[in-house]
PDB file of C-alpha atoms in Angstrom:
ATOM      1  CA  MET A   1       9.969  39.339   5.607  1.00 46.00           C
ATOM      2  CA  GLN A   2       8.844  35.731   4.952  1.00 50.00           C
ATOM      3  CA  ALA A   3      10.911  35.542   1.759  1.00 49.00           C
ATOM      4  CA  GLN A   4      14.049  36.679   3.673  1.00 49.00           C
ATOM      5  CA  MET A   5      13.687  33.727   6.035  1.00 51.00           C
ATOM      6  CA  LEU A   6      13.525  31.291   3.101  1.00 66.00           C
ATOM      7  CA  GLU A   7      16.607  32.649   1.388  1.00 80.00           C
ATOM      8  CA  GLY A   8      20.227  31.902   2.158  1.00 84.00           C
ATOM      9  CA  GLY A   9      19.951  28.183   2.927  1.00 86.00           C
ATOM     10  CA  PHE A  10      21.723  25.274   1.240  1.00 87.00           C
ATOM     11  CA  ALA A  11      20.678  24.606  -2.327  1.00 84.00           C
ATOM     12  CA  GLU A  12      21.337  20.852  -1.903  1.00 87.00           C
ATOM     13  CA  ALA A  13      21.134  20.454   1.884  1.00 87.00           C
ATOM     14  CA  PRO A  14      22.505  16.885   2.322  1.00 87.00           C
ATOM     15  CA  ARG A  15      25.400  17.395  -0.056  1.00 92.00           C
ATOM     16  CA  ASP A  16      26.249  20.956   1.031  1.00 91.00           C
ATOM     17  CA  ALA A  17      26.051  20.062   4.746  1.00 91.00           C
ATOM     18  CA  ALA A  18      28.312  17.046   4.285  1.00 94.00           C
ATOM     19  CA  ILE A  19      30.966  19.189   2.462  1.00 95.00           C
ATOM     20  CA  ALA A  20      30.729  21.882   5.110  1.00 96.00           C
ATOM     21  CA  PHE A  21      30.890  19.361   7.946  1.00 96.00           C
ATOM     22  CA  ARG A  22      34.105  17.836   6.561  1.00 97.00           C
ATOM     23  CA  ALA A  23      35.680  21.304   6.188  1.00 97.00           C
ATOM     24  CA  ALA A  24      34.678  22.318   9.748  1.00 97.00           C
ATOM     25  CA  MET A  25      36.052  19.086  11.207  1.00 97.00           C
ATOM     26  CA  ARG A  26      39.318  19.497   9.218  1.00 97.00           C
ATOM     27  CA  ALA A  27      39.682  22.989  10.701  1.00 97.00           C
ATOM     28  CA  MET A  28      39.055  21.620  14.214  1.00 97.00           C
ATOM     29  CA  ALA A  29      41.390  18.658  13.721  1.00 97.00           C
ATOM     30  CA  MET A  30      44.179  20.813  12.308  1.00 97.00           C
ATOM     31  CA  PRO A  31      44.212  24.092  14.298  1.00 97.00           C
ATOM     32  CA  GLY A  32      45.573  26.971  12.274  1.00 94.00           C
ATOM     33  CA  THR A  33      44.172  25.641   8.997  1.00 96.00           C
ATOM     34  CA  ILE A  34      41.838  28.006   7.283  1.00 98.00           C
ATOM     35  CA  GLU A  35      38.991  26.412   5.327  1.00 98.00           C
ATOM     36  CA  THR A  36      36.449  27.957   2.972  1.00 97.00           C
ATOM     37  CA  LEU A  37      32.770  27.452   3.676  1.00 97.00           C
ATOM     38  CA  ILE A  38      30.241  28.234   0.941  1.00 93.00           C
ATOM     39  CA  GLY A  39      26.672  27.428   0.118  1.00 92.00           C
ATOM     40  CA  ALA A  40      24.664  29.584   2.542  1.00 94.00           C
ATOM     41  CA  ALA A  41      24.302  33.219   3.446  1.00 94.00           C
ATOM     42  CA  GLY A  42      22.129  34.285   6.334  1.00 95.00           C
ATOM     43  CA  PRO A  43      21.011  37.866   7.062  1.00 96.00           C
ATOM     44  CA  ALA A  44      23.552  40.470   8.186  1.00 95.00           C
ATOM     45  CA  PRO A  45      25.551  40.480  10.349  1.00 97.00           C
ATOM     46  CA  LEU A  46      25.998  36.725   9.806  1.00 97.00           C
ATOM     47  CA  SER A  47      29.061  35.912   7.695  1.00 98.00           C
ATOM     48  CA  PRO A  48      28.706  33.241   5.041  1.00 97.00           C
ATOM     49  CA  ALA A  49      31.035  30.975   7.061  1.00 98.00           C
ATOM     50  CA  ALA A  50      28.997  31.407  10.256  1.00 98.00           C
ATOM     51  CA  SER A  51      25.790  30.820   8.277  1.00 97.00           C
ATOM     52  CA  VAL A  52      27.178  27.567   6.898  1.00 97.00           C
ATOM     53  CA  LEU A  53      28.360  26.430  10.343  1.00 98.00           C
ATOM     54  CA  LEU A  54      24.912  27.079  11.845  1.00 98.00           C
ATOM     55  CA  LEU A  55      23.158  25.118   9.081  1.00 97.00           C
ATOM     56  CA  THR A  56      25.665  22.275   9.441  1.00 97.00           C
ATOM     57  CA  LEU A  57      25.989  21.974  13.198  1.00 97.00           C
ATOM     58  CA  CYS A  58      22.615  23.064  14.625  1.00 96.00           C
ATOM     59  CA  ASP A  59      19.252  21.390  14.782  1.00 97.00           C
ATOM     60  CA  PRO A  60      16.200  21.433  17.129  1.00 98.00           C
ATOM     61  CA  ASP A  61      18.276  19.725  19.864  1.00 98.00           C
ATOM     62  CA  THR A  62      21.141  22.229  19.714  1.00 97.00           C
ATOM     63  CA  PRO A  63      20.666  25.245  22.003  1.00 98.00           C
ATOM     64  CA  ILE A  64      22.297  28.419  20.720  1.00 98.00           C
ATOM     65  CA  HIS A  65      23.114  31.764  22.287  1.00 98.00           C
ATOM     66  CA  LEU A  66      23.280  34.878  20.113  1.00 98.00           C
ATOM     67  CA  ALA A  67      25.345  37.811  21.371  1.00 98.00           C
ATOM     68  CA  GLY A  68      25.471  41.482  20.446  1.00 98.00           C
ATOM     69  CA  ALA A  69      24.455  42.466  16.940  1.00 98.00           C
ATOM     70  CA  HIS A  70      23.892  38.787  16.060  1.00 98.00           C
ATOM     71  CA  ASP A  71      20.964  38.722  18.460  1.00 98.00           C
ATOM     72  CA  ALA A  72      18.697  40.304  15.837  1.00 97.00           C
ATOM     73  CA  GLN A  73      15.156  39.349  14.873  1.00 97.00           C
ATOM     74  CA  GLU A  74      16.134  38.549  11.247  1.00 96.00           C
ATOM     75  CA  VAL A  75      18.955  36.269  12.412  1.00 97.00           C
ATOM     76  CA  ARG A  76      16.675  34.506  14.886  1.00 97.00           C
ATOM     77  CA  GLU A  77      13.977  33.948  12.261  1.00 96.00           C
ATOM     78  CA  TRP A  78      16.544  32.651   9.729  1.00 96.00           C
ATOM     79  CA  ILE A  79      18.060  30.231  12.238  1.00 97.00           C
ATOM     80  CA  THR A  80      14.617  29.058  13.419  1.00 96.00           C
ATOM     81  CA  PHE A  81      13.386  28.426   9.888  1.00 95.00           C
ATOM     82  CA  HIS A  82      16.527  26.625   8.667  1.00 95.00           C
ATOM     83  CA  THR A  83      17.569  24.700  11.810  1.00 96.00           C
ATOM     84  CA  GLY A  84      14.875  24.870  14.484  1.00 97.00           C
ATOM     85  CA  ALA A  85      17.611  25.447  17.079  1.00 98.00           C
ATOM     86  CA  PRO A  86      16.264  26.944  20.340  1.00 98.00           C
ATOM     87  CA  PHE A  87      17.698  30.177  21.702  1.00 98.00           C
ATOM     88  CA  VAL A  88      19.034  30.098  25.274  1.00 98.00           C
ATOM     89  CA  ALA A  89      21.106  32.022  27.807  1.00 98.00           C
ATOM     90  CA  ALA A  90      24.870  31.726  27.540  1.00 98.00           C
ATOM     91  CA  ASP A  91      25.154  29.138  30.378  1.00 97.00           C
ATOM     92  CA  GLN A  92      22.826  26.707  28.574  1.00 98.00           C
ATOM     93  CA  ALA A  93      24.225  27.050  25.057  1.00 98.00           C
ATOM     94  CA  MET A  94      25.993  24.324  23.061  1.00 98.00           C
ATOM     95  CA  PHE A  95      26.924  27.009  20.494  1.00 98.00           C
ATOM     96  CA  ALA A  96      27.318  30.773  20.991  1.00 98.00           C
ATOM     97  CA  LEU A  97      27.667  33.257  18.124  1.00 98.00           C
ATOM     98  CA  GLY A  98      28.871  36.818  18.039  1.00 98.00           C
ATOM     99  CA  SER A  99      31.912  39.064  17.962  1.00 98.00           C
ATOM    100  CA  TRP A 100      34.572  38.382  20.568  1.00 98.00           C
ATOM    101  CA  GLU A 101      33.569  41.423  22.606  1.00 98.00           C
ATOM    102  CA  ALA A 102      29.828  40.604  22.427  1.00 98.00           C
ATOM    103  CA  LEU A 103      30.381  37.000  23.636  1.00 98.00           C
ATOM    104  CA  ALA A 104      31.918  38.190  26.947  1.00 96.00           C
ATOM    105  CA  PRO A 105      31.889  37.251  29.794  1.00 96.00           C
ATOM    106  CA  TYR A 106      33.376  33.932  28.772  1.00 94.00           C
ATOM    107  CA  GLN A 107      33.043  32.381  32.240  1.00 93.00           C
ATOM    108  CA  GLY A 108      29.298  32.159  31.589  1.00 95.00           C
ATOM    109  CA  TYR A 109      29.619  29.274  29.081  1.00 98.00           C
ATOM    110  CA  ALA A 110      29.672  25.589  29.960  1.00 98.00           C
ATOM    111  CA  ILE A 111      33.209  24.166  29.965  1.00 98.00           C
ATOM    112  CA  GLY A 112      32.157  20.567  30.537  1.00 97.00           C
ATOM    113  CA  SER A 113      32.823  18.447  33.561  1.00 96.00           C
ATOM    114  CA  ALA A 114      35.309  15.762  34.526  1.00 93.00           C
ATOM    115  CA  GLU A 115      32.701  13.119  33.659  1.00 96.00           C
ATOM    116  CA  TYR A 116      31.447  14.875  30.491  1.00 96.00           C
ATOM    117  CA  PRO A 117      34.054  17.194  28.992  1.00 95.00           C
ATOM    118  CA  ASP A 118      32.129  17.043  25.701  1.00 93.00           C
ATOM    119  CA  ARG A 119      29.354  19.072  27.249  1.00 96.00           C
ATOM    120  CA  ALA A 120      31.327  22.291  26.788  1.00 98.00           C
ATOM    121  CA  ALA A 121      30.093  25.131  24.583  1.00 98.00           C
ATOM    122  CA  THR A 122      31.595  25.990  21.229  1.00 98.00           C
ATOM    123  CA  LEU A 123      31.963  29.680  20.384  1.00 98.00           C
ATOM    124  CA  ILE A 124      31.533  30.842  16.846  1.00 98.00           C
ATOM    125  CA  VAL A 125      33.510  34.079  16.887  1.00 98.00           C
ATOM    126  CA  GLU A 126      32.960  36.515  14.008  1.00 98.00           C
ATOM    127  CA  MET A 127      36.366  38.029  13.457  1.00 98.00           C
ATOM    128  CA  PRO A 128      37.318  41.360  11.791  1.00 97.00           C
ATOM    129  CA  ALA A 129      40.075  39.480   9.947  1.00 97.00           C
ATOM    130  CA  LEU A 130      41.310  35.903   9.727  1.00 97.00           C
ATOM    131  CA  ALA A 131      44.813  34.995   8.568  1.00 96.00           C
ATOM    132  CA  ALA A 132      47.510  32.397   9.027  1.00 94.00           C
ATOM    133  CA  GLN A 133      49.627  34.864  10.965  1.00 94.00           C
ATOM    134  CA  GLY A 134      49.818  36.203  14.518  1.00 92.00           C
ATOM    135  CA  ALA A 135      49.723  33.809  17.436  1.00 96.00           C
ATOM    136  CA  CYS A 136      51.842  30.641  17.314  1.00 97.00           C
ATOM    137  CA  LEU A 137      49.816  27.448  17.845  1.00 97.00           C
ATOM    138  CA  SER A 138      51.026  23.993  18.895  1.00 97.00           C
ATOM    139  CA  GLY A 139      49.457  20.845  20.157  1.00 95.00           C
ATOM    140  CA  PRO A 140      47.299  17.984  18.776  1.00 96.00           C
ATOM    141  CA  GLY A 141      46.771  18.216  15.018  1.00 96.00           C
ATOM    142  CA  ILE A 142      49.708  20.522  14.457  1.00 96.00           C
ATOM    143  CA  GLU A 143      52.914  18.959  13.114  1.00 92.00           C
ATOM    144  CA  ALA A 144      55.351  21.573  14.377  1.00 91.00           C
ATOM    145  CA  GLU A 145      53.587  24.903  14.732  1.00 94.00           C
ATOM    146  CA  ALA A 146      50.927  26.964  12.996  1.00 96.00           C
ATOM    147  CA  HIS A 147      50.065  30.603  13.052  1.00 97.00           C
ATOM    148  CA  LEU A 148      46.592  32.153  13.269  1.00 97.00           C
ATOM    149  CA  THR A 149      44.829  35.388  14.096  1.00 95.00           C
ATOM    150  CA  VAL A 150      43.206  34.744  17.495  1.00 96.00           C
ATOM    151  CA  PRO A 151      40.848  37.091  19.340  1.00 96.00           C
ATOM    152  CA  ASP A 152      42.629  37.006  22.719  1.00 96.00           C
ATOM    153  CA  ILE A 153      45.929  35.263  23.367  1.00 96.00           C
ATOM    154  CA  ALA A 154      45.681  35.492  27.211  1.00 97.00           C
ATOM    155  CA  PHE A 155      42.207  33.958  27.164  1.00 97.00           C
ATOM    156  CA  SER A 156      43.320  31.205  24.782  1.00 97.00           C
ATOM    157  CA  GLN A 157      46.245  30.335  27.057  1.00 97.00           C
ATOM    158  CA  ALA A 158      44.008  30.192  30.153  1.00 97.00           C
ATOM    159  CA  ASN A 159      41.472  28.131  28.199  1.00 97.00           C
ATOM    160  CA  ALA A 160      44.102  25.578  27.198  1.00 97.00           C
ATOM    161  CA  ARG A 161      45.181  25.191  30.811  1.00 96.00           C
ATOM    162  CA  LEU A 162      41.651  23.920  31.628  1.00 97.00           C
ATOM    163  CA  TYR A 163      42.031  20.980  29.225  1.00 96.00           C
ATOM    164  CA  PRO A 164      40.279  18.507  28.984  1.00 96.00           C
ATOM    165  CA  LEU A 165      37.675  21.140  30.005  1.00 97.00           C
ATOM    166  CA  GLY A 166      37.284  24.498  28.289  1.00 98.00           C
ATOM    167  CA  LEU A 167      35.740  26.105  25.245  1.00 98.00           C
ATOM    168  CA  ASP A 168      36.295  25.205  21.624  1.00 98.00           C
ATOM    169  CA  MET A 169      36.115  28.020  19.061  1.00 98.00           C
ATOM    170  CA  PHE A 170      35.401  28.379  15.405  1.00 98.00           C
ATOM    171  CA  LEU A 171      36.737  31.712  14.104  1.00 98.00           C
ATOM    172  CA  THR A 172      34.909  33.088  11.030  1.00 98.00           C
ATOM    173  CA  HIS A 173      35.456  35.934   8.623  1.00 98.00           C
ATOM    174  CA  GLY A 174      33.657  36.180   5.269  1.00 98.00           C
ATOM    175  CA  ASN A 175      33.587  32.636   3.852  1.00 98.00           C
ATOM    176  CA  ARG A 176      36.592  31.458   5.839  1.00 98.00           C
ATOM    177  CA  VAL A 177      36.731  29.465   9.056  1.00 98.00           C
ATOM    178  CA  ALA A 178      39.500  28.259  11.375  1.00 98.00           C
ATOM    179  CA  ALA A 179      39.190  26.471  14.658  1.00 98.00           C
ATOM    180  CA  LEU A 180      40.900  26.847  18.010  1.00 97.00           C
ATOM    181  CA  PRO A 181      40.174  23.705  20.102  1.00 97.00           C
ATOM    182  CA  ARG A 182      40.714  23.847  23.830  1.00 97.00           C
ATOM    183  CA  SER A 183      43.668  21.475  23.484  1.00 97.00           C
ATOM    184  CA  THR A 184      45.667  24.004  21.442  1.00 97.00           C
ATOM    185  CA  GLN A 185      48.574  25.812  23.061  1.00 97.00           C
ATOM    186  CA  VAL A 186      48.786  29.499  22.117  1.00 97.00           C
ATOM    187  CA  ARG A 187      51.806  31.809  22.399  1.00 94.00           C
TER     188      ARG A 187
END
């Protein structure tokens, strides 16, 4: 069991994390863009992309909530060993990880406040598929329009109406990631 915790991290942590951070920020800055994240692979059911995001964005000061099948002992041990991130309830999380269904109810996550909109949670949603098709996206970072598989169009529309409050989302599948910031209009 100890060997499993040690495996799956970055080979060259500073370099790999910097590359992954740039890719994640490109995805967030240009909604609908699908980026590839490589360099880490946590235990199942973590996708490689979700593994890389966790290693890149989480540290001992980053509370994380695990939902559904992702709330497994092996996943907790891997995250603890590689990031030191504390595990918390949904309402205290800066990041929450799981399938769309497992992350429900979505009203339980922090959406920020008028004074501190940046204190909203970011969901890392493990998707059954991720493609540049489906919902039509518009808004900041999108020249005309983009298309992306999103987990729930109605939720995404309601979330955008809360802007500047609301939830940001990273959508992951395999080694691919896309982002759906709260400022993105979805139809």
